XYZ file of C-alpha atoms in Angstrom:
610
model
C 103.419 107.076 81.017
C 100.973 104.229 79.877
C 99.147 106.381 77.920
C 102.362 107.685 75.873
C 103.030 104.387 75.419
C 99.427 103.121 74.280
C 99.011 106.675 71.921
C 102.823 105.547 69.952
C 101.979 101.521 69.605
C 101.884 101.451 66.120
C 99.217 98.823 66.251
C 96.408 101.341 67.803
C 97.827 104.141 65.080
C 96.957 101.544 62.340
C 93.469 101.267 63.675
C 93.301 104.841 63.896
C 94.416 105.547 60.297
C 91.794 102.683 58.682
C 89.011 104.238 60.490
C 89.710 107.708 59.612
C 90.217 105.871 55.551
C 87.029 104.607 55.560
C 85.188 107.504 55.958
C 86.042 108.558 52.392
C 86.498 104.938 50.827
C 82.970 104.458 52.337
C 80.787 107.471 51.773
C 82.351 108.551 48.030
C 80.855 104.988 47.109
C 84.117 103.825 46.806
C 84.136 100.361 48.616
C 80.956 98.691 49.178
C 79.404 95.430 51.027
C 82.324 92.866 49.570
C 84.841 95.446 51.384
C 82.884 96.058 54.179
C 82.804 92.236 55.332
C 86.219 92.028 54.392
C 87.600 94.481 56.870
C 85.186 93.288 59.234
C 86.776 89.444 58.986
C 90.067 91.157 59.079
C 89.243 92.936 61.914
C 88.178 89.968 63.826
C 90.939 88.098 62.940
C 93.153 90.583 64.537
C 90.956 90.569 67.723
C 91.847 86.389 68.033
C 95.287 87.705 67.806
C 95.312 90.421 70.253
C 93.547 88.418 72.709
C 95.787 85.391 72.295
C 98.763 87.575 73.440
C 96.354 88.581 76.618
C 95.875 85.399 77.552
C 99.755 84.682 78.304
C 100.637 87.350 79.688
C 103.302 87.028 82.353
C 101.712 90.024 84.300
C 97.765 88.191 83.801
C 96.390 86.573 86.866
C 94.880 83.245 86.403
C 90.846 84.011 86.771
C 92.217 86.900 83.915
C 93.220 84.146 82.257
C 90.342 82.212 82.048
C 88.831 85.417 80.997
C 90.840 85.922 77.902
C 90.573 82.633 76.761
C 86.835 83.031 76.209
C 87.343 85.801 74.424
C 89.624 84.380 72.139
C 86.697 81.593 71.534
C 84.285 84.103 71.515
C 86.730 86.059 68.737
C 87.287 82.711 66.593
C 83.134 82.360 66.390
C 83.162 86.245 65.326
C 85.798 85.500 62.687
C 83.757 82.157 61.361
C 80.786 83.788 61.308
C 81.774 87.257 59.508
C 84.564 85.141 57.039
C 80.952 82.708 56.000
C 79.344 86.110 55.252
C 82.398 86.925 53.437
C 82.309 84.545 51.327
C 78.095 85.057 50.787
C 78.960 88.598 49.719
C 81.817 87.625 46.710
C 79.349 84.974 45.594
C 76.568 88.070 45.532
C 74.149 86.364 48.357
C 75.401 88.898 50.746
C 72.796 91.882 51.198
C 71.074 90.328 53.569
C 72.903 89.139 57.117
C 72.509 85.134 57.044
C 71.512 83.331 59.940
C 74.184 81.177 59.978
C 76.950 84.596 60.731
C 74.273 85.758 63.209
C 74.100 82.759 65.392
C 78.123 82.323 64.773
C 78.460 86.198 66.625
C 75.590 85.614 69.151
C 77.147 82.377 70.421
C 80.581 83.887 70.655
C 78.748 86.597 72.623
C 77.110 84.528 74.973
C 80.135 82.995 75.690
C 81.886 85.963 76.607
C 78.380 86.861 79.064
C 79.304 83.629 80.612
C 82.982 84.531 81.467
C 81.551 88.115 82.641
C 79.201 86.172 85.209
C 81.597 83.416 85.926
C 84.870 85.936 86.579
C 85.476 86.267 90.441
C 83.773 89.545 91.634
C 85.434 89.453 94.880
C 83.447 90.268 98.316
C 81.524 87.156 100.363
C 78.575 86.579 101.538
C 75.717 89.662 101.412
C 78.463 91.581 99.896
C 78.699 89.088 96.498
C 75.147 88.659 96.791
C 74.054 92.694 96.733
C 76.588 92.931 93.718
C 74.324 89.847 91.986
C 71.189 92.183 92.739
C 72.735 95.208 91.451
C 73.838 93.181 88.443
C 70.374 92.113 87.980
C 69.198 94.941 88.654
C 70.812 97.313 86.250
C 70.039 94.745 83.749
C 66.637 94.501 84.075
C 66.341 98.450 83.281
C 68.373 97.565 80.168
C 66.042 94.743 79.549
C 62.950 97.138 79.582
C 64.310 99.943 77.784
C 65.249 97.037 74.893
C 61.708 95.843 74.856
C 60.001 99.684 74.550
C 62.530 101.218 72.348
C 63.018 98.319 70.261
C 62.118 94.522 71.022
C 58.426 94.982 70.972
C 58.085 96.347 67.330
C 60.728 93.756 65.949
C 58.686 91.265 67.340
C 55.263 92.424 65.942
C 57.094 92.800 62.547
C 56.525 90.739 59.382
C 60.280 89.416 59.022
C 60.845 87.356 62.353
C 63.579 85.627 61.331
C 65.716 88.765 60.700
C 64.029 90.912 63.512
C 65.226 87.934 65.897
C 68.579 87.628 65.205
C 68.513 91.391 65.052
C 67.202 91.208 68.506
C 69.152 88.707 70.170
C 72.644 89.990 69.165
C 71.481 93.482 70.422
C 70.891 91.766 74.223
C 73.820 89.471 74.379
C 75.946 92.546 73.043
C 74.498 94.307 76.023
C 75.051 92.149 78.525
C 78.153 91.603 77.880
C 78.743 95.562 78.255
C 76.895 95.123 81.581
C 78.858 92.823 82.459
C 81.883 94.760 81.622
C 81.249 97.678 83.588
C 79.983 95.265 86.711
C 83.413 93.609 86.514
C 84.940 97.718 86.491
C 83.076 97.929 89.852
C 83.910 95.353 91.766
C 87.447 95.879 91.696
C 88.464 92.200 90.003
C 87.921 92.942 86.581
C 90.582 91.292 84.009
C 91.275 94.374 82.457
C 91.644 98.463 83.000
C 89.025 100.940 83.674
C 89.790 102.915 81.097
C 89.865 99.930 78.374
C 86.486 98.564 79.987
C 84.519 101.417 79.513
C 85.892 102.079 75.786
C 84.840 98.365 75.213
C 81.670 98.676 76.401
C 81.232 101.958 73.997
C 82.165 99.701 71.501
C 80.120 96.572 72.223
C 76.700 98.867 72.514
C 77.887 100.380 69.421
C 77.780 97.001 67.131
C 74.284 96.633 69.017
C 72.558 99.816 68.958
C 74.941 101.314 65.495
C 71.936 100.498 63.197
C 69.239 101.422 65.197
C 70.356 104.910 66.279
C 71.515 105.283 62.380
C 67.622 104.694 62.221
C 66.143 107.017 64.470
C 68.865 109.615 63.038
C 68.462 109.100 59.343
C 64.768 107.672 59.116
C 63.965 104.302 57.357
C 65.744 104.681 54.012
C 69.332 105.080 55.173
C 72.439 105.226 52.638
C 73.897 101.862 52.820
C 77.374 103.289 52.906
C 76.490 105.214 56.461
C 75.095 101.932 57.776
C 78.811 100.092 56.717
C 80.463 102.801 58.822
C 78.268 102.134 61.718
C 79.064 98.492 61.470
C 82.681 98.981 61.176
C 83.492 101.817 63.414
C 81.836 99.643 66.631
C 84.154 97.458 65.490
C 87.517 98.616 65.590
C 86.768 100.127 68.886
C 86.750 97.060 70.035
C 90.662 96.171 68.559
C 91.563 98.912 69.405
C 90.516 98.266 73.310
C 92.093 94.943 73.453
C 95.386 96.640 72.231
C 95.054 99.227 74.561
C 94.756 96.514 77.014
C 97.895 94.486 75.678
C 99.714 97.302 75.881
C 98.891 98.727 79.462
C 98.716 95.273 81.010
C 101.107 95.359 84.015
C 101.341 93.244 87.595
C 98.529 93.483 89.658
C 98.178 96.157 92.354
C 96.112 94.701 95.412
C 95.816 98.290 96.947
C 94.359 99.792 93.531
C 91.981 96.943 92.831
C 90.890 97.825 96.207
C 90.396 101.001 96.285
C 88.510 101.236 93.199
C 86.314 97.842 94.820
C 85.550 99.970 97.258
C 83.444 102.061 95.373
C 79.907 101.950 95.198
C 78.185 101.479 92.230
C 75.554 104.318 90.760
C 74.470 102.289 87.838
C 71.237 100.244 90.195
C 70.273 103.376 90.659
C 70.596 105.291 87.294
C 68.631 102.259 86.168
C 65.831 102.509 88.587
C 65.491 106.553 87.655
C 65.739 105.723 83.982
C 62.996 103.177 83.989
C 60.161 104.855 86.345
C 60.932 108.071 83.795
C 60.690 105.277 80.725
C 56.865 104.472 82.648
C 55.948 107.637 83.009
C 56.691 108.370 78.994
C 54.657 105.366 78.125
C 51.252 106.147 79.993
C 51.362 109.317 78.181
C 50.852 107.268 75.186
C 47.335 106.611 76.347
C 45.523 102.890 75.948
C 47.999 100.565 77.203
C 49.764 98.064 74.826
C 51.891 95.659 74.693
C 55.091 98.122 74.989
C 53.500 99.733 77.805
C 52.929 96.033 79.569
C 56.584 95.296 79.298
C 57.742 98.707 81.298
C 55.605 97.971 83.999
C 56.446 94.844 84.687
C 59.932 95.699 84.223
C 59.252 98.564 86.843
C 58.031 96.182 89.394
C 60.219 93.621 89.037
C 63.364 96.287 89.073
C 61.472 97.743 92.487
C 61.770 94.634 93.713
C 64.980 93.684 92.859
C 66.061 97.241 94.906
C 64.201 96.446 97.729
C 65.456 93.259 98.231
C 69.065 94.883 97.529
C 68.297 96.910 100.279
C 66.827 94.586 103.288
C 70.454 92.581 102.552
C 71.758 96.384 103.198
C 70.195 97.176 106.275
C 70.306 93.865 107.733
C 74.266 94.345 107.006
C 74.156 97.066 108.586
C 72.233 96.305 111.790
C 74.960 93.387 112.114
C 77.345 95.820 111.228
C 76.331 98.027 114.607
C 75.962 95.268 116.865
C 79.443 94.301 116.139
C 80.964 98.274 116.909
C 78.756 98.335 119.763
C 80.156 94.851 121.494
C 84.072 96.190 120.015
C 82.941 99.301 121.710
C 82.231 97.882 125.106
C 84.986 95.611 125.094
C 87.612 98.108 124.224
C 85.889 100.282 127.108
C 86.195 97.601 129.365
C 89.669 96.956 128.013
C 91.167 99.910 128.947
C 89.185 100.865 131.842
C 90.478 97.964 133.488
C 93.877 97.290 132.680
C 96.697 98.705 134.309
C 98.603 100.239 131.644
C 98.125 103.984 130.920
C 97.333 104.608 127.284
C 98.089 108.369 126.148
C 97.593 109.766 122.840
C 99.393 113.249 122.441
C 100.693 115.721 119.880
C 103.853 116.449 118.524
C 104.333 119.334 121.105
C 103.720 116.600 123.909
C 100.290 117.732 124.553
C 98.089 114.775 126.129
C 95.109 114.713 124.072
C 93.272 111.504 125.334
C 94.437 109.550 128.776
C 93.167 105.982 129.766
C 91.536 105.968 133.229
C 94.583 104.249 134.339
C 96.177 107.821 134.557
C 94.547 107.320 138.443
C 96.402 104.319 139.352
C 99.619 105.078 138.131
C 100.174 108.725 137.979
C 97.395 109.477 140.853
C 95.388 111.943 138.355
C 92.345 111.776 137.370
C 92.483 111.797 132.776
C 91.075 115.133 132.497
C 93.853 116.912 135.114
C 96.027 115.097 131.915
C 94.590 115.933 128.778
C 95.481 119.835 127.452
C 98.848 119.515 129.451
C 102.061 118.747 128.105
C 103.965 115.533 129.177
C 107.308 117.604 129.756
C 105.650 119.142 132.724
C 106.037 115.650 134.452
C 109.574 114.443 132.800
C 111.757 114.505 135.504
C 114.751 117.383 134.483
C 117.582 114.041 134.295
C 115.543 112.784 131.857
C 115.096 115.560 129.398
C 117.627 114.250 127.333
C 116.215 110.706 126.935
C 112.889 112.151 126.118
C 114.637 114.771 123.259
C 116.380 111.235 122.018
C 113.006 109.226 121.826
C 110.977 112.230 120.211
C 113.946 112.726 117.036
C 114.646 108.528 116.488
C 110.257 108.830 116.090
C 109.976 111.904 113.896
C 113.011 109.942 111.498
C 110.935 106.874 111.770
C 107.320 107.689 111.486
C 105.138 104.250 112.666
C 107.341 102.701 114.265
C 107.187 101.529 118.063
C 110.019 102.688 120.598
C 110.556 101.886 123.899
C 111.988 103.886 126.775
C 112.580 104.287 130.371
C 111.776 107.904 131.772
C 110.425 109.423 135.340
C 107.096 111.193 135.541
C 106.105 112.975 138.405
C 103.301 111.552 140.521
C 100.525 113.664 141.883
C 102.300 113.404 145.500
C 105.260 114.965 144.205
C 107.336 111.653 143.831
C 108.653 110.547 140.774
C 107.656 107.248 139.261
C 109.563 105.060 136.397
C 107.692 104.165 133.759
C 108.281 101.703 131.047
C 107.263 103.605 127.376
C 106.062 102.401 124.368
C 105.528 104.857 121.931
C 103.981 104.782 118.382
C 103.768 107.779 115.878
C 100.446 107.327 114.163
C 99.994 110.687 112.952
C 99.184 109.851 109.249
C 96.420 107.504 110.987
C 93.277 109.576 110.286
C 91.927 107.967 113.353
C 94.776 108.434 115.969
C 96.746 111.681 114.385
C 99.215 112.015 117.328
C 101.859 109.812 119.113
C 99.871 106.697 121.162
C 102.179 105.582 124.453
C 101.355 102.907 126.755
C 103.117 103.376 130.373
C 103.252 100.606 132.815
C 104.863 101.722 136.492
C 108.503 100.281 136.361
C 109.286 101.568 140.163
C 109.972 98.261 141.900
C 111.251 96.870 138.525
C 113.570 99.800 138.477
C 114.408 99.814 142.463
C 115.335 96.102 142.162
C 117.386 96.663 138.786
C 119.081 99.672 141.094
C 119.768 97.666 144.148
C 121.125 94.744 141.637
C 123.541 97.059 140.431
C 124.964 98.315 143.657
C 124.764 94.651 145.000
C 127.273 94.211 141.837
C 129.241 97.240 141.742
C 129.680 97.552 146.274
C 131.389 96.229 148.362
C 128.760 94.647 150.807
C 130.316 95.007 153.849
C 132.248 98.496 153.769
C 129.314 100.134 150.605
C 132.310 100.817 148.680
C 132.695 100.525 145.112
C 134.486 96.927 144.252
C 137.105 95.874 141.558
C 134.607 95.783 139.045
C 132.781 99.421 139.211
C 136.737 100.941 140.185
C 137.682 98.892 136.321
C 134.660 100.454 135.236
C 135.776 103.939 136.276
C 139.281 103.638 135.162
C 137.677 102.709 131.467
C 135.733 106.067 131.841
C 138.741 108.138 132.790
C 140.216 106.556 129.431
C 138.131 109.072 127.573
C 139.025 112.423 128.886
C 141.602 114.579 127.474
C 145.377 114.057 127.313
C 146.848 116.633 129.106
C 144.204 115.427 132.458
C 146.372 113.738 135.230
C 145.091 111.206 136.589
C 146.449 109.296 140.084
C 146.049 106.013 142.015
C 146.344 104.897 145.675
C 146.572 101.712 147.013
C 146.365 101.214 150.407
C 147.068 98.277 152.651
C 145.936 97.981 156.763
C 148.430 97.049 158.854
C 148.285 95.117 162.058
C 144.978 94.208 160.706
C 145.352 90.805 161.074
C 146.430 90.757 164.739
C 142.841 92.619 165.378
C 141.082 89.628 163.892
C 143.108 87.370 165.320
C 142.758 88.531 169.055
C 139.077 90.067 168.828
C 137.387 88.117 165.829
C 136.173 88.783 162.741
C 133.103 90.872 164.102
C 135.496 93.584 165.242
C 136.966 93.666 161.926
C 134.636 93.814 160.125
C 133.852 97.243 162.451
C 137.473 97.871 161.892
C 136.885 98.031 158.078
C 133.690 99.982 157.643
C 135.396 102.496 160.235
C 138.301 102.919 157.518
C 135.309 102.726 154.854
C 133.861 105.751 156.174
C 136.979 107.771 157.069
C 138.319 107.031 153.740
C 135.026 108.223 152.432
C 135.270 111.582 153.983
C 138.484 112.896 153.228
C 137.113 112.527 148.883
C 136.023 114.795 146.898
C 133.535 114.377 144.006
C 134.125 112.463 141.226
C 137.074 110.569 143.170
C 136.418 106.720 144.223
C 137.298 104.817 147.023
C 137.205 101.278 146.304
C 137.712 97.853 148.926
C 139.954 95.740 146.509
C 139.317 92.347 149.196
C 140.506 91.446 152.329
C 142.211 94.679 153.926
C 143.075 96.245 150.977
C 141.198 99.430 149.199
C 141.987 101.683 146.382
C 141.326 105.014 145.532
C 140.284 106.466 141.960
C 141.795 110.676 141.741
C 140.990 111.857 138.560
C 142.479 115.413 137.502
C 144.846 114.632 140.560
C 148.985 114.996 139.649
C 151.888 113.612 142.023
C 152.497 116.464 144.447
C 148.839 116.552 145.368
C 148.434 112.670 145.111
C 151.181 112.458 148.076
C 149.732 114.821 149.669
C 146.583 113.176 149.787
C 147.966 109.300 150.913
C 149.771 111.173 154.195
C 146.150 112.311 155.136
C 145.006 108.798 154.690
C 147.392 107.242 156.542
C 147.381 109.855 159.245
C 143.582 109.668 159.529
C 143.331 105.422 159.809
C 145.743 105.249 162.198
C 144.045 107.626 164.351
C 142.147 105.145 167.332
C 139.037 103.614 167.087
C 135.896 102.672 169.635
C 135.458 99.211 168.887
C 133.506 97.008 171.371
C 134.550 99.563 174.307
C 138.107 99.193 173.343
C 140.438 101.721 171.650
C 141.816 99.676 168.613
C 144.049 101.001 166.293
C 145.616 100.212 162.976
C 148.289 101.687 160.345
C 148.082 102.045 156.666
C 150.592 101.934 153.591
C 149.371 104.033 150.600
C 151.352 103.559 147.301
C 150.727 106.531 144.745
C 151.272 106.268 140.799
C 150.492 108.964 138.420
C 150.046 109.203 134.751
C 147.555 110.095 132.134
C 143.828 108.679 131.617
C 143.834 105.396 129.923
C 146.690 103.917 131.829
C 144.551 102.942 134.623
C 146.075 99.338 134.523
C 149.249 100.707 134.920
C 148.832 102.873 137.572
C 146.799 100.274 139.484
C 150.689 98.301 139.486
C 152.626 101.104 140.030
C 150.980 101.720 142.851
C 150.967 98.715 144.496
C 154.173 98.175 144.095
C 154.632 101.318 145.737
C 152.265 100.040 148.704
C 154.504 97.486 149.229
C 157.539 99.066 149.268
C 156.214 101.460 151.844
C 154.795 98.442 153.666
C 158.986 97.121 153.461
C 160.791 100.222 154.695
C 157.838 100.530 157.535
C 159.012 97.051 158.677
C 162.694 97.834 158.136
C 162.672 101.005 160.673
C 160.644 99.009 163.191
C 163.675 96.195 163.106
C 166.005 98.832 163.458
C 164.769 100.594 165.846
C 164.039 97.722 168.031
């Protein structure tokens, strides 16, 4: 997308039209040196302009800023320089490059080397300093190439003056391509990779143009080519900032690092390039003073390598210490702790188990790993397990915890608390990591909590709250399930505590406990209410056998009981109400009212009858 936008910005189309204008206007001896240095002043101008816009930016971070800033002053020297040559070329002074334009571009150049080396290359410690030595390095090859190919004869030439100026805006134009592409590498640079590289085609081009026009043409080259090698340089370099202005966008911290990550080849390229550059001049034969300045550039780059790499392998020596104490103290981590760490596939294979697997699951890791983890899931908690694994899979990286029952190597079945993480996109990991800690006294406490809640701790029966609890359950089965309630209430209890104690009636009550107990089926609950009075939960129970049931129950209490080596005995009044699930509360009324009316026309026969 930023590249349809960058190839339709009618700036860069501009550019693209005057260079492919000047080829004609240029070589048909059309527009000579006066139009040459005008388009070059224009061009310059325009560069101030672009760069300007860089520097404010929204999306421009503030080293970038810094950055852009010099090159607008770097721009503004350009501009002076070229309009002063300008104005040398109307008067008809201008067919020679004056000093005064020369050290007006170098300066602007040097200050752009200085925001190059002064931009933040990110990295600390060994890391900045083997991208210094790189730097140095790659510009020390540039350095001796320079001097053979073309420093050395423009110094031993008869115009210094020229040859000098010549010279020095060839290395600062250079450097500041080195530093271009050094700023590309290390992941911080102020601008894209694609724009940085075009720039630095550019800036080697306004360099090198006139020199390679040289070697390609010979000594007497048309001075219309040699404007179009001036000027073409040139607009590449507009045309770069544009492209820049126009892809600029917020920063992207996992980009920048990525691409910082990358090693640089150019340390190398230059050490290769200059040991072939000495081998070319010994076969020159005597040595001169071309052939002195490769070989010390040779040693000096050989040294500059090996110092890069003693920083290197004392990194990396540092580097191995530290994974070998991590190493031992992750080793010592898990072999010691009392978690069990699993990793295992997606199918629930175990593919690495923590020596823990001994202490908690009584196996030894390798009677683990290759097996599947359903193998020990006890069958109740199948479900739970089927839960945990489709919550993961629809939330990849995330931790879940769980409660489950694995199967120890005695046959037993131990809770374990679960943590589980999917870190199958990990490279590392790829699989599901759990860490199990044994939950079975947690969990046998928790369970005996319960009951302790939910029971009745004399009788073992459920209490009020588990019966409630049970009602609201019975609230969600169908409509057309009956559901029934009895409440029953001992009588001549009272006389039994009263004449024996409390101890026997206590025995009294988990006697009717247990008798009650045995004449239920599943899924129906007896329930001590307080005191003498119980209740009993019948769901899927209607009237007929409901009343049917509560004779049973009072037949069955008042038959007599051993307590203490005496035959007590005691009677019971059952109230039944029936109805439909969800009217537990009313039921629960209904029937004691019932109780109680029982309990009154007991007492009313007894007074007649006596």
């Amino acid at each position: 997308m930023g590249r349809r936008v960058a190839a339709l910005d009618p700036v860069l189309l501009v550019l693209v039209l005057v260079g492919l204008l000047m080829v004609p206007l240029f070589l048909t001896g059309l527009s000579g040196n006066n139009a040459s240095w005008t388009v070059q002043t224009a061009v310059d101008v325009l560069d101030v302009y672009i760069a300007w816009r860089l520097a404010r930016h929204p999306d421009v971070t503030g080293p970038a800023r810094k950055f852009w800033r010099a090159v607008i002053i770097a721009c503004c020297l350009s501009a002076v320089g070229d309009t002063y040559q300008t104005v040398l070329s109307y008067a008809g002074h201008g067919d020679r490059i004056s000093v005064v334009q020369t050290a007006f571009v170098v300066c602007g150049m040097a200050i752009v080397v200085g925001a190059t080396l002064r931009h933040p290359l990110g990295g600390e410690g060994r890391q900045r300093l083997r991208l210094w030595l790189d730097a140095a390095t790659v510009l020390t090859g540039v350095a001796v190439f320079l001097w053979y190919f073309l420093l050395a004869d423009e110094l031993s030439g008869h115009d210094a003056i020229d040859r000098l100026g010549a010279a020095a805006t060839t290395v600062v134009m250079l450097l500041i391509a080195f530093g271009v592409l050094k700023l590309i590498f290390s992941g911080t640079a102020p601008f894209n990779r694609f724009a940085g590289v075009l720039g630095c085609v550019g800036l080697a081009g306004t360099s090198l143009g006139a020199s390679v026009a040289g070697v390609l043409f010979g000594d007497e080259v048309d001075p219309q080519v040699m404007f179009l090698v001036q000027l073409f340089p040139c607009l590449i370099v507009s045309a770069t900032l544009r492209l820049q202005l126009v892809q600029t966008r917020p920063v992207d911290p996992d980009r920048d690092r990525k691409v910082g990550q990358r090693p640089s080849v150019l340390p190398y390229l230059a050490v290769i390039a200059t040991q072939l550059l000495v081998v070319n001049a010994l076969r020159d034969g005597e040595p001169d003073l071309r052939t002195w300045g490769v070989a010390i550039g040779a040693v000096a780059i050989t040294a500059l390598v090996l110092g890069r790499q003693l920083s290197a392998v004392r990194d990396n020596e540092h580097l191995l210490t530290e994974l070998d104490q991590q190493r031992e103290w992750f080793r010592a981590l898990v072999q010691n702790t009392s978690d069990l760490t699993l990793v295992v596939t997606d199918d629930s294979v175990v593919q690495y188990a923590s020596p823990a697997a001994e202490r908690v699951l009584g196996l030894a890791p390798s009677e683990l790993v290759g097996h599947t983890l359903h193998e020990r899931t006890h069958p109740g908690d199948m479900a739970t397990v089927q839960r945990h694994v489709a919550w993961q899979t629809a939330n990849p990286g995330r931790s879940l915890a769980a409660q489950v029952r694995w199967r120890h190597a005695d046959g037993t079945y131990r809770w374990l608390d679960l943590i589980s993480t999917d870190l199958s996109d990990n490279p590392n990991i790829q699989g599901v990591v759990i860490n199990a800690r044994d939950a079975s006294e947690t969990r046998a406490l928790h369970d005996e909590l319960e009951r302790q809640a939910t029971h009745d701790s004399l009788t073992g029966l459920a209490n009020r709250m588990l019966l409630q609890r049970r009602i609201d359950e019975s609230a969600g089965a169908a409509d057309g399930t009956p559901v029934s309630m009895l409440l029953i209430d001992l009588d001549g209890f009272k006389a039994i505590n009263d004449r024996h104690g409390h101890h026997a009636g206590d025995q009294v009550l988990m006697m009717v406990a247990e008798r009650l107990t045995g004449l239920l089926g599943a899924g129906e609950v007896a329930a001590r209410l307080g005191g003498d009075e119980f209740a009993v939960l019948l769901p899927d129970i209607g009237p007929e056998a409901a009343a049917t049931l509560a004779d049973r129950i009072a037949t069955v209490i008042a038959a007599p009981m051993m307590i203490n080596e005496l035959w007590l005995t005691v009677g019971a009044s059952v109230g039944t109400a029936s109805g439909r699930p969800g009217e537990g509360d009313r039921l629960l009324r209904e029937a004691d009212a019932a109780m109680y009316q029982r309990k009154h026309d007991r007492k009313a026969r007894a007074t007649s009858l006596g």
